Coordinates of C-alpha atoms in Angstrom, one line a residue:
M1 CA 0.0 0.0 0.0
T2 CA 1.3 3.4 -1.1
N3 CA 1.7 6.2 1.7
P4 CA -0.5 8.9 0.3
A5 CA 1.5 11.6 1.8
A6 CA 4.6 10.5 -0.1
I7 CA 3.0 11.0 -3.2
D8 CA 3.9 14.2 -5.1
T9 CA 2.9 16.6 -2.7
A10 CA 3.9 19.9 -4.5
D11 CA 0.3 20.9 -5.3
Q12 CA -1.3 19.9 -2.1
T13 CA -1.2 20.7 1.6
V14 CA 0.2 18.1 4.0
E15 CA -0.3 18.2 7.8
L16 CA 2.0 16.4 9.8
A17 CA 1.0 13.7 12.3
P18 CA 2.0 14.3 15.9
S19 CA 5.0 12.5 17.6
Y20 CA 4.8 12.0 21.3
V21 CA 8.2 10.3 21.6
I22 CA 10.2 13.1 22.9
P23 CA 7.5 14.2 25.4
I24 CA 7.1 10.7 26.8
V25 CA 10.9 9.9 27.1
L26 CA 11.6 13.2 28.9
I27 CA 8.6 12.6 31.4
G28 CA 9.7 8.7 31.7
A29 CA 13.4 9.9 32.2
A30 CA 12.3 12.4 34.9
I31 CA 10.6 9.6 37.2
P32 CA 13.9 7.5 38.1
L33 CA 15.8 10.8 38.5
V34 CA 13.5 11.9 41.4
L35 CA 15.4 9.4 43.6
I36 CA 18.7 11.2 42.5
Q37 CA 17.9 14.9 42.2
I38 CA 14.2 16.1 42.7
W39 CA 14.6 19.6 41.0
V40 CA 16.4 18.3 38.1
S41 CA 13.7 15.7 37.7
A42 CA 11.1 18.4 38.3
G43 CA 12.5 20.5 35.4
I44 CA 12.8 17.6 33.0
A45 CA 9.3 16.7 33.8
L46 CA 7.9 20.0 33.4
F47 CA 9.6 20.4 29.9
G48 CA 8.3 17.1 29.2
V49 CA 4.7 18.1 29.9
F50 CA 5.2 21.4 28.1
L51 CA 6.3 19.5 24.9
L52 CA 3.3 17.1 25.5
I53 CA 0.9 19.9 25.5
Q54 CA 2.5 21.5 22.3
T55 CA 2.3 18.2 20.6
V56 CA -1.3 18.1 21.2
L57 CA -2.0 21.8 20.2
L58 CA 0.4 22.4 17.4
R59 CA 0.0 21.3 13.7
L60 CA 2.8 21.8 10.9
K61 CA 1.1 22.0 7.3
F62 CA 3.2 22.1 4.3
T63 CA 1.6 24.0 1.5
P64 CA 2.8 24.5 -2.1
T65 CA 4.3 27.8 -1.1
D66 CA 4.9 27.9 2.9
L67 CA 5.3 26.0 6.2
D68 CA 2.3 27.0 8.3
V69 CA 2.1 26.4 12.0
Y70 CA -1.4 26.2 13.5
R71 CA -2.6 26.1 17.0
G72 CA -6.0 24.0 16.5
E73 CA -7.6 25.6 13.5
T74 CA -5.9 29.0 14.0
L75 CA -2.8 30.1 11.7
I76 CA -0.3 31.4 14.2
R77 CA 2.7 31.6 11.8
R78 CA 3.5 31.4 8.1
F79 CA 7.1 30.6 6.8
P80 CA 7.3 31.1 3.0
Y81 CA 9.7 28.7 1.4
R82 CA 11.1 31.5 -0.8
E83 CA 12.7 33.3 2.4
W84 CA 14.5 29.9 3.5
Q85 CA 18.2 29.6 3.2
N86 CA 18.8 26.1 4.8
W87 CA 17.3 23.4 7.0
E88 CA 18.5 20.6 9.1
I89 CA 17.3 17.7 11.3
F90 CA 19.6 16.9 14.1
W91 CA 20.6 13.7 15.2
S92 CA 19.6 11.1 12.6
P93 CA 19.2 8.0 15.0
V94 CA 16.5 9.6 16.8
P95 CA 15.7 13.0 15.4
I96 CA 15.1 15.5 18.2
L97 CA 15.7 19.0 16.7
F98 CA 14.5 20.8 13.4
Y99 CA 16.4 23.9 12.3
F100 CA 15.7 26.0 9.5
R101 CA 17.2 29.5 8.6
E102 CA 15.2 32.2 6.8
V103 CA 16.7 35.3 5.4
K104 CA 16.2 37.3 8.7
S105 CA 16.0 34.7 11.5
I106 CA 16.8 31.1 12.5
H107 CA 14.2 28.7 14.1
F108 CA 14.5 25.6 16.1
L109 CA 11.7 23.3 16.7
P110 CA 11.6 20.1 18.9
I111 CA 10.6 17.1 16.7
I112 CA 7.0 16.7 17.9
F113 CA 5.9 15.8 14.5
D114 CA 6.3 12.7 12.5
P115 CA 10.2 12.9 11.6
K116 CA 10.2 10.8 8.5
M117 CA 7.3 12.7 7.0
L118 CA 8.9 16.0 8.2
R119 CA 12.0 15.1 6.0
I120 CA 10.0 14.0 2.9
C121 CA 8.1 17.3 2.9
L122 CA 11.1 19.4 3.4
E123 CA 13.0 17.5 0.7
Q124 CA 10.0 18.0 -1.6
H125 CA 9.3 21.8 -0.9
F126 CA 13.0 22.9 -0.2
P127 CA 15.5 20.4 -1.5
K128 CA 19.1 20.8 -0.2
A129 CA 21.6 21.8 -2.6

């Protein structure tokens, strides 16, 4: 069976599925740390909960011309590909951070979206040189 999102997406919008891996790993890692250092554990757990909430609320949509960030049904930010200079997904074995640079700014996003589909969409809409 063919993955419908892997078909030519240059003329359609693709919404990335959420990935709960990083938030769950952080929350899980905080549990045994409570025995060693409660404040470190609490900080890691709070960050994990924050990312979990963001994973539930935020969506990335790749359109033919832009990367759009939505909170629910509300568009909160649009990043036109024509302003992009570079992108990178850090740590290939387990992708944890997505970086892209625009003409006037840089952006870092934790990988709280399907990393495989993120790479496919990036390569289709803004291929690396």
